[in-house]
């Protein structure tokens, strides 16, 4: 498990799903996200869309190795909404995702057990209507070299099918590449005999 270098996420916003219990309606949505900053504007958009709803509960998780997450009950009894939604994120083993469940109150209280079941089911439906994809965990590096070494560097990049993120090609060149986590050491070894080429890891 140590060397896991892939993760699961969704490739696009899910379709709207609906779960009903005793006249309460629970609309579920799943969104792919890469930062916490995105959450607020998505929630605000849903509040506009469902302005007469009672609760907009959500959970999100970001990251592959350093996981960050949050669950929010938005006024429902403690741990009856956000936590069951987050439980589905864990159960589907996905990350870089936000799930929001919007509730319209139907006049009958569901009790904590009923709420947990409703939020869990709405989150599950949103995930089931999403396309889950597998991505690789990549590390970013910068290669620093003189222009005369360009051909050597490009040959290695092509041979190992490395992904170029951006290039700054002047007299002194920089090429930013992303390398799948499991082959990082191998790629460092390939570049190490080229004394004129420096390879440094950069923060993702």
PDB file of C-alpha atoms in Angstrom:
ATOM      1  CA  UNK A   1       0.000   0.000   0.000  1.00  0.00           C
ATOM      2  CA  UNK A   2       3.002   2.268   0.734  1.00  0.00           C
ATOM      3  CA  UNK A   3       3.710   2.814  -2.903  1.00  0.00           C
ATOM      4  CA  UNK A   4       0.260   3.605  -4.107  1.00  0.00           C
ATOM      5  CA  UNK A   5       0.726   6.119  -6.908  1.00  0.00           C
ATOM      6  CA  UNK A   6      -2.833   6.424  -8.196  1.00  0.00           C
ATOM      7  CA  UNK A   7      -5.999   7.944  -6.788  1.00  0.00           C
ATOM      8  CA  UNK A   8      -9.670   7.968  -7.705  1.00  0.00           C
ATOM      9  CA  UNK A   9     -11.708  11.082  -8.393  1.00  0.00           C
ATOM     10  CA  UNK A  10     -14.594  12.173 -10.612  1.00  0.00           C
ATOM     11  CA  UNK A  11     -14.075  13.688 -14.046  1.00  0.00           C
ATOM     12  CA  UNK A  12     -17.007  16.106 -14.128  1.00  0.00           C
ATOM     13  CA  UNK A  13     -19.891  17.512 -12.111  1.00  0.00           C
ATOM     14  CA  UNK A  14     -22.479  14.789 -11.419  1.00  0.00           C
ATOM     15  CA  UNK A  15     -26.058  14.879 -12.588  1.00  0.00           C
ATOM     16  CA  UNK A  16     -28.541  16.178 -10.008  1.00  0.00           C
ATOM     17  CA  UNK A  17     -29.972  13.248  -8.021  1.00  0.00           C
ATOM     18  CA  UNK A  18     -33.001  13.179  -5.742  1.00  0.00           C
ATOM     19  CA  UNK A  19     -33.869  11.108  -2.657  1.00  0.00           C
ATOM     20  CA  UNK A  20     -37.230  11.556  -0.906  1.00  0.00           C
ATOM     21  CA  UNK A  21     -38.271  10.569   2.603  1.00  0.00           C
ATOM     22  CA  UNK A  22     -41.646  11.565   4.124  1.00  0.00           C
ATOM     23  CA  UNK A  23     -42.010  14.600   1.856  1.00  0.00           C
ATOM     24  CA  UNK A  24     -38.481  15.869   2.576  1.00  0.00           C
ATOM     25  CA  UNK A  25     -36.432  16.131  -0.604  1.00  0.00           C
ATOM     26  CA  UNK A  26     -32.666  15.650  -0.700  1.00  0.00           C
ATOM     27  CA  UNK A  27     -30.900  16.780  -3.884  1.00  0.00           C
ATOM     28  CA  UNK A  28     -27.360  15.398  -4.272  1.00  0.00           C
ATOM     29  CA  UNK A  29     -24.451  16.869  -6.258  1.00  0.00           C
ATOM     30  CA  UNK A  30     -20.795  15.845  -6.647  1.00  0.00           C
ATOM     31  CA  UNK A  31     -18.151  18.296  -7.917  1.00  0.00           C
ATOM     32  CA  UNK A  32     -14.482  17.683  -8.799  1.00  0.00           C
ATOM     33  CA  UNK A  33     -12.350  20.245  -6.907  1.00  0.00           C
ATOM     34  CA  UNK A  34      -8.636  20.802  -6.331  1.00  0.00           C
ATOM     35  CA  UNK A  35      -8.702  23.512  -3.655  1.00  0.00           C
ATOM     36  CA  UNK A  36     -10.685  24.527  -0.611  1.00  0.00           C
ATOM     37  CA  UNK A  37     -11.261  27.982  -2.190  1.00  0.00           C
ATOM     38  CA  UNK A  38     -13.607  26.456  -4.795  1.00  0.00           C
ATOM     39  CA  UNK A  39     -16.053  25.172  -2.158  1.00  0.00           C
ATOM     40  CA  UNK A  40     -17.527  28.530  -1.160  1.00  0.00           C
ATOM     41  CA  UNK A  41     -18.558  29.635  -4.656  1.00  0.00           C
ATOM     42  CA  UNK A  42     -20.078  26.217  -5.462  1.00  0.00           C
ATOM     43  CA  UNK A  43     -22.168  26.319  -2.254  1.00  0.00           C
ATOM     44  CA  UNK A  44     -23.198  29.909  -3.003  1.00  0.00           C
ATOM     45  CA  UNK A  45     -24.322  28.842  -6.485  1.00  0.00           C
ATOM     46  CA  UNK A  46     -26.466  26.045  -5.025  1.00  0.00           C
ATOM     47  CA  UNK A  47     -27.984  28.399  -2.436  1.00  0.00           C
ATOM     48  CA  UNK A  48     -29.058  30.693  -5.307  1.00  0.00           C
ATOM     49  CA  UNK A  49     -30.403  27.747  -7.277  1.00  0.00           C
ATOM     50  CA  UNK A  50     -32.300  26.283  -4.285  1.00  0.00           C
ATOM     51  CA  UNK A  51     -33.071  29.528  -2.419  1.00  0.00           C
ATOM     52  CA  UNK A  52     -36.148  28.081  -0.699  1.00  0.00           C
ATOM     53  CA  UNK A  53     -34.362  24.966   0.614  1.00  0.00           C
ATOM     54  CA  UNK A  54     -33.700  24.568   4.353  1.00  0.00           C
ATOM     55  CA  UNK A  55     -30.182  23.076   4.513  1.00  0.00           C
ATOM     56  CA  UNK A  56     -27.133  22.855   2.226  1.00  0.00           C
ATOM     57  CA  UNK A  57     -24.994  20.170   3.885  1.00  0.00           C
ATOM     58  CA  UNK A  58     -21.702  19.054   2.430  1.00  0.00           C
ATOM     59  CA  UNK A  59     -18.404  17.239   2.801  1.00  0.00           C
ATOM     60  CA  UNK A  60     -15.221  17.548   0.805  1.00  0.00           C
ATOM     61  CA  UNK A  61     -11.817  15.915   0.605  1.00  0.00           C
ATOM     62  CA  UNK A  62      -8.706  17.178  -1.145  1.00  0.00           C
ATOM     63  CA  UNK A  63      -5.267  15.645  -1.576  1.00  0.00           C
ATOM     64  CA  UNK A  64      -3.643  12.310  -2.317  1.00  0.00           C
ATOM     65  CA  UNK A  65      -0.924  11.985   0.303  1.00  0.00           C
ATOM     66  CA  UNK A  66      -1.727  14.836   2.664  1.00  0.00           C
ATOM     67  CA  UNK A  67      -5.481  14.568   2.950  1.00  0.00           C
ATOM     68  CA  UNK A  68      -7.621  17.542   3.997  1.00  0.00           C
ATOM     69  CA  UNK A  69     -11.335  17.191   4.548  1.00  0.00           C
ATOM     70  CA  UNK A  70     -14.317  18.884   6.107  1.00  0.00           C
ATOM     71  CA  UNK A  71     -17.900  17.869   6.872  1.00  0.00           C
ATOM     72  CA  UNK A  72     -20.622  20.464   7.512  1.00  0.00           C
ATOM     73  CA  UNK A  73     -24.094  19.786   8.986  1.00  0.00           C
ATOM     74  CA  UNK A  74     -25.410  23.281   8.138  1.00  0.00           C
ATOM     75  CA  UNK A  75     -27.874  23.413  11.010  1.00  0.00           C
ATOM     76  CA  UNK A  76     -28.919  19.753  11.019  1.00  0.00           C
ATOM     77  CA  UNK A  77     -28.303  17.821  14.297  1.00  0.00           C
ATOM     78  CA  UNK A  78     -24.591  17.241  14.920  1.00  0.00           C
ATOM     79  CA  UNK A  79     -23.070  14.495  12.711  1.00  0.00           C
ATOM     80  CA  UNK A  80     -26.406  13.696  11.051  1.00  0.00           C
ATOM     81  CA  UNK A  81     -25.532  15.180   7.638  1.00  0.00           C
ATOM     82  CA  UNK A  82     -21.898  16.130   6.903  1.00  0.00           C
ATOM     83  CA  UNK A  83     -20.441  12.970   8.433  1.00  0.00           C
ATOM     84  CA  UNK A  84     -22.712  10.516   6.509  1.00  0.00           C
ATOM     85  CA  UNK A  85     -21.863  12.417   3.295  1.00  0.00           C
ATOM     86  CA  UNK A  86     -18.132  12.178   4.111  1.00  0.00           C
ATOM     87  CA  UNK A  87     -18.603   8.466   4.845  1.00  0.00           C
ATOM     88  CA  UNK A  88     -19.642   7.962   1.206  1.00  0.00           C
ATOM     89  CA  UNK A  89     -16.514   9.797  -0.043  1.00  0.00           C
ATOM     90  CA  UNK A  90     -14.483   7.295   1.987  1.00  0.00           C
ATOM     91  CA  UNK A  91     -16.573   4.336   0.964  1.00  0.00           C
ATOM     92  CA  UNK A  92     -16.167   5.133  -2.770  1.00  0.00           C
ATOM     93  CA  UNK A  93     -12.447   5.859  -2.106  1.00  0.00           C
ATOM     94  CA  UNK A  94     -12.447   9.174  -4.002  1.00  0.00           C
ATOM     95  CA  UNK A  95     -10.613  12.438  -3.356  1.00  0.00           C
ATOM     96  CA  UNK A  96     -10.505  15.989  -4.806  1.00  0.00           C
ATOM     97  CA  UNK A  97     -14.271  16.008  -4.491  1.00  0.00           C
ATOM     98  CA  UNK A  98     -17.085  18.025  -2.934  1.00  0.00           C
ATOM     99  CA  UNK A  99     -20.513  16.501  -2.310  1.00  0.00           C
ATOM    100  CA  UNK A 100     -23.427  18.779  -1.443  1.00  0.00           C
ATOM    101  CA  UNK A 101     -26.873  17.593  -0.385  1.00  0.00           C
ATOM    102  CA  UNK A 102     -29.632  20.220  -0.463  1.00  0.00           C
ATOM    103  CA  UNK A 103     -32.644  19.521   1.765  1.00  0.00           C
ATOM    104  CA  UNK A 104     -36.189  20.789   1.408  1.00  0.00           C
ATOM    105  CA  UNK A 105     -38.075  20.089   4.640  1.00  0.00           C
ATOM    106  CA  UNK A 106     -41.303  18.185   4.045  1.00  0.00           C
ATOM    107  CA  UNK A 107     -43.049  18.951   7.329  1.00  0.00           C
ATOM    108  CA  UNK A 108     -42.279  15.668   9.112  1.00  0.00           C
ATOM    109  CA  UNK A 109     -39.175  15.336  11.291  1.00  0.00           C
ATOM    110  CA  UNK A 110     -37.084  12.346  10.248  1.00  0.00           C
ATOM    111  CA  UNK A 111     -35.136  11.918  13.494  1.00  0.00           C
ATOM    112  CA  UNK A 112     -31.355  11.568  13.566  1.00  0.00           C
ATOM    113  CA  UNK A 113     -31.432   8.009  12.170  1.00  0.00           C
ATOM    114  CA  UNK A 114     -33.662   9.108   9.283  1.00  0.00           C
ATOM    115  CA  UNK A 115     -31.422  12.073   8.526  1.00  0.00           C
ATOM    116  CA  UNK A 116     -28.251   9.980   8.550  1.00  0.00           C
ATOM    117  CA  UNK A 117     -29.843   7.532   6.112  1.00  0.00           C
ATOM    118  CA  UNK A 118     -31.172  10.308   3.849  1.00  0.00           C
ATOM    119  CA  UNK A 119     -27.881  12.238   3.616  1.00  0.00           C
ATOM    120  CA  UNK A 120     -25.897   9.032   3.150  1.00  0.00           C
ATOM    121  CA  UNK A 121     -28.245   7.839   0.371  1.00  0.00           C
ATOM    122  CA  UNK A 122     -28.294  11.231  -1.392  1.00  0.00           C
ATOM    123  CA  UNK A 123     -24.467  11.316  -1.372  1.00  0.00           C
ATOM    124  CA  UNK A 124     -24.314   7.729  -2.622  1.00  0.00           C
ATOM    125  CA  UNK A 125     -26.710   8.530  -5.508  1.00  0.00           C
ATOM    126  CA  UNK A 126     -24.596  11.564  -6.497  1.00  0.00           C
ATOM    127  CA  UNK A 127     -21.461   9.389  -6.569  1.00  0.00           C
ATOM    128  CA  UNK A 128     -23.198   6.616  -8.494  1.00  0.00           C
ATOM    129  CA  UNK A 129     -24.254   9.127 -11.148  1.00  0.00           C
ATOM    130  CA  UNK A 130     -20.633  10.395 -11.496  1.00  0.00           C
ATOM    131  CA  UNK A 131     -17.938   8.923 -13.681  1.00  0.00           C
ATOM    132  CA  UNK A 132     -15.111   7.853 -11.355  1.00  0.00           C
ATOM    133  CA  UNK A 133     -11.679   7.898 -12.964  1.00  0.00           C
ATOM    134  CA  UNK A 134      -8.206   6.868 -11.823  1.00  0.00           C
ATOM    135  CA  UNK A 135      -5.332   9.350 -11.998  1.00  0.00           C
ATOM    136  CA  UNK A 136      -1.647   9.035 -11.172  1.00  0.00           C
ATOM    137  CA  UNK A 137      -0.012  10.878  -8.277  1.00  0.00           C
ATOM    138  CA  UNK A 138       2.648  13.014  -9.942  1.00  0.00           C
ATOM    139  CA  UNK A 139       5.623  14.910  -8.557  1.00  0.00           C
ATOM    140  CA  UNK A 140       6.825  18.063 -10.275  1.00  0.00           C
ATOM    141  CA  UNK A 141      10.475  18.744 -11.120  1.00  0.00           C
ATOM    142  CA  UNK A 142      12.335  21.509 -12.872  1.00  0.00           C
ATOM    143  CA  UNK A 143      15.253  20.706 -15.178  1.00  0.00           C
ATOM    144  CA  UNK A 144      17.787  23.546 -15.387  1.00  0.00           C
ATOM    145  CA  UNK A 145      20.356  23.425 -18.199  1.00  0.00           C
ATOM    146  CA  UNK A 146      22.121  25.389 -20.939  1.00  0.00           C
ATOM    147  CA  UNK A 147      20.528  25.642 -24.353  1.00  0.00           C
ATOM    148  CA  UNK A 148      23.295  23.479 -25.890  1.00  0.00           C
ATOM    149  CA  UNK A 149      22.071  20.488 -23.840  1.00  0.00           C
ATOM    150  CA  UNK A 150      18.503  20.819 -25.107  1.00  0.00           C
ATOM    151  CA  UNK A 151      18.665  17.760 -27.400  1.00  0.00           C
ATOM    152  CA  UNK A 152      19.926  15.426 -24.657  1.00  0.00           C
ATOM    153  CA  UNK A 153      17.235  16.599 -22.263  1.00  0.00           C
ATOM    154  CA  UNK A 154      14.431  16.332 -24.826  1.00  0.00           C
ATOM    155  CA  UNK A 155      15.578  12.841 -25.835  1.00  0.00           C
ATOM    156  CA  UNK A 156      15.248  11.617 -22.220  1.00  0.00           C
ATOM    157  CA  UNK A 157      11.870  13.320 -21.839  1.00  0.00           C
ATOM    158  CA  UNK A 158      10.624  11.551 -24.987  1.00  0.00           C
ATOM    159  CA  UNK A 159      12.157   8.158 -24.131  1.00  0.00           C
ATOM    160  CA  UNK A 160      10.483   8.134 -20.730  1.00  0.00           C
ATOM    161  CA  UNK A 161       7.278   9.733 -21.949  1.00  0.00           C
ATOM    162  CA  UNK A 162       7.499  12.521 -19.360  1.00  0.00           C
ATOM    163  CA  UNK A 163       4.833  15.166 -19.221  1.00  0.00           C
ATOM    164  CA  UNK A 164       6.100  18.737 -19.826  1.00  0.00           C
ATOM    165  CA  UNK A 165       4.161  21.204 -17.673  1.00  0.00           C
ATOM    166  CA  UNK A 166       5.844  24.398 -18.897  1.00  0.00           C
ATOM    167  CA  UNK A 167       9.068  25.539 -20.548  1.00  0.00           C
ATOM    168  CA  UNK A 168      11.250  28.638 -20.247  1.00  0.00           C
ATOM    169  CA  UNK A 169      13.668  28.354 -23.145  1.00  0.00           C
ATOM    170  CA  UNK A 170      16.279  31.073 -23.210  1.00  0.00           C
ATOM    171  CA  UNK A 171      20.065  30.861 -22.969  1.00  0.00           C
ATOM    172  CA  UNK A 172      19.595  29.104 -19.702  1.00  0.00           C
ATOM    173  CA  UNK A 173      16.572  26.803 -20.024  1.00  0.00           C
ATOM    174  CA  UNK A 174      14.039  25.493 -17.556  1.00  0.00           C
ATOM    175  CA  UNK A 175      11.617  22.713 -18.317  1.00  0.00           C
ATOM    176  CA  UNK A 176       9.052  21.754 -15.706  1.00  0.00           C
ATOM    177  CA  UNK A 177       7.999  18.114 -15.860  1.00  0.00           C
ATOM    178  CA  UNK A 178       5.617  15.945 -13.895  1.00  0.00           C
ATOM    179  CA  UNK A 179       6.740  12.432 -13.028  1.00  0.00           C
ATOM    180  CA  UNK A 180       4.594   9.586 -11.771  1.00  0.00           C
ATOM    181  CA  UNK A 181       5.442   8.993  -8.102  1.00  0.00           C
ATOM    182  CA  UNK A 182       6.595   5.383  -8.558  1.00  0.00           C
ATOM    183  CA  UNK A 183       9.282   6.242 -11.130  1.00  0.00           C
ATOM    184  CA  UNK A 184      10.704   9.380  -9.487  1.00  0.00           C
ATOM    185  CA  UNK A 185      13.971   7.693  -8.385  1.00  0.00           C
ATOM    186  CA  UNK A 186      14.488   6.109 -11.792  1.00  0.00           C
ATOM    187  CA  UNK A 187      14.067   9.467 -13.562  1.00  0.00           C
ATOM    188  CA  UNK A 188      16.476  11.195 -11.152  1.00  0.00           C
ATOM    189  CA  UNK A 189      19.029   8.437 -11.940  1.00  0.00           C
ATOM    190  CA  UNK A 190      18.602   8.955 -15.690  1.00  0.00           C
ATOM    191  CA  UNK A 191      19.419  12.651 -15.411  1.00  0.00           C
ATOM    192  CA  UNK A 192      22.218  12.327 -12.850  1.00  0.00           C
ATOM    193  CA  UNK A 193      25.035  11.421 -15.363  1.00  0.00           C
ATOM    194  CA  UNK A 194      24.325  14.680 -17.212  1.00  0.00           C
ATOM    195  CA  UNK A 195      26.406  17.014 -15.076  1.00  0.00           C
ATOM    196  CA  UNK A 196      25.231  20.083 -16.952  1.00  0.00           C
ATOM    197  CA  UNK A 197      21.592  19.345 -16.169  1.00  0.00           C
ATOM    198  CA  UNK A 198      20.226  20.068 -12.719  1.00  0.00           C
ATOM    199  CA  UNK A 199      16.987  18.415 -11.611  1.00  0.00           C
ATOM    200  CA  UNK A 200      15.087  19.829  -8.626  1.00  0.00           C
ATOM    201  CA  UNK A 201      11.743  18.911  -7.150  1.00  0.00           C
ATOM    202  CA  UNK A 202       9.201  21.734  -6.959  1.00  0.00           C
ATOM    203  CA  UNK A 203       6.064  21.937  -4.867  1.00  0.00           C
ATOM    204  CA  UNK A 204       2.967  20.735  -6.670  1.00  0.00           C
TER     205      UNK A 204
END
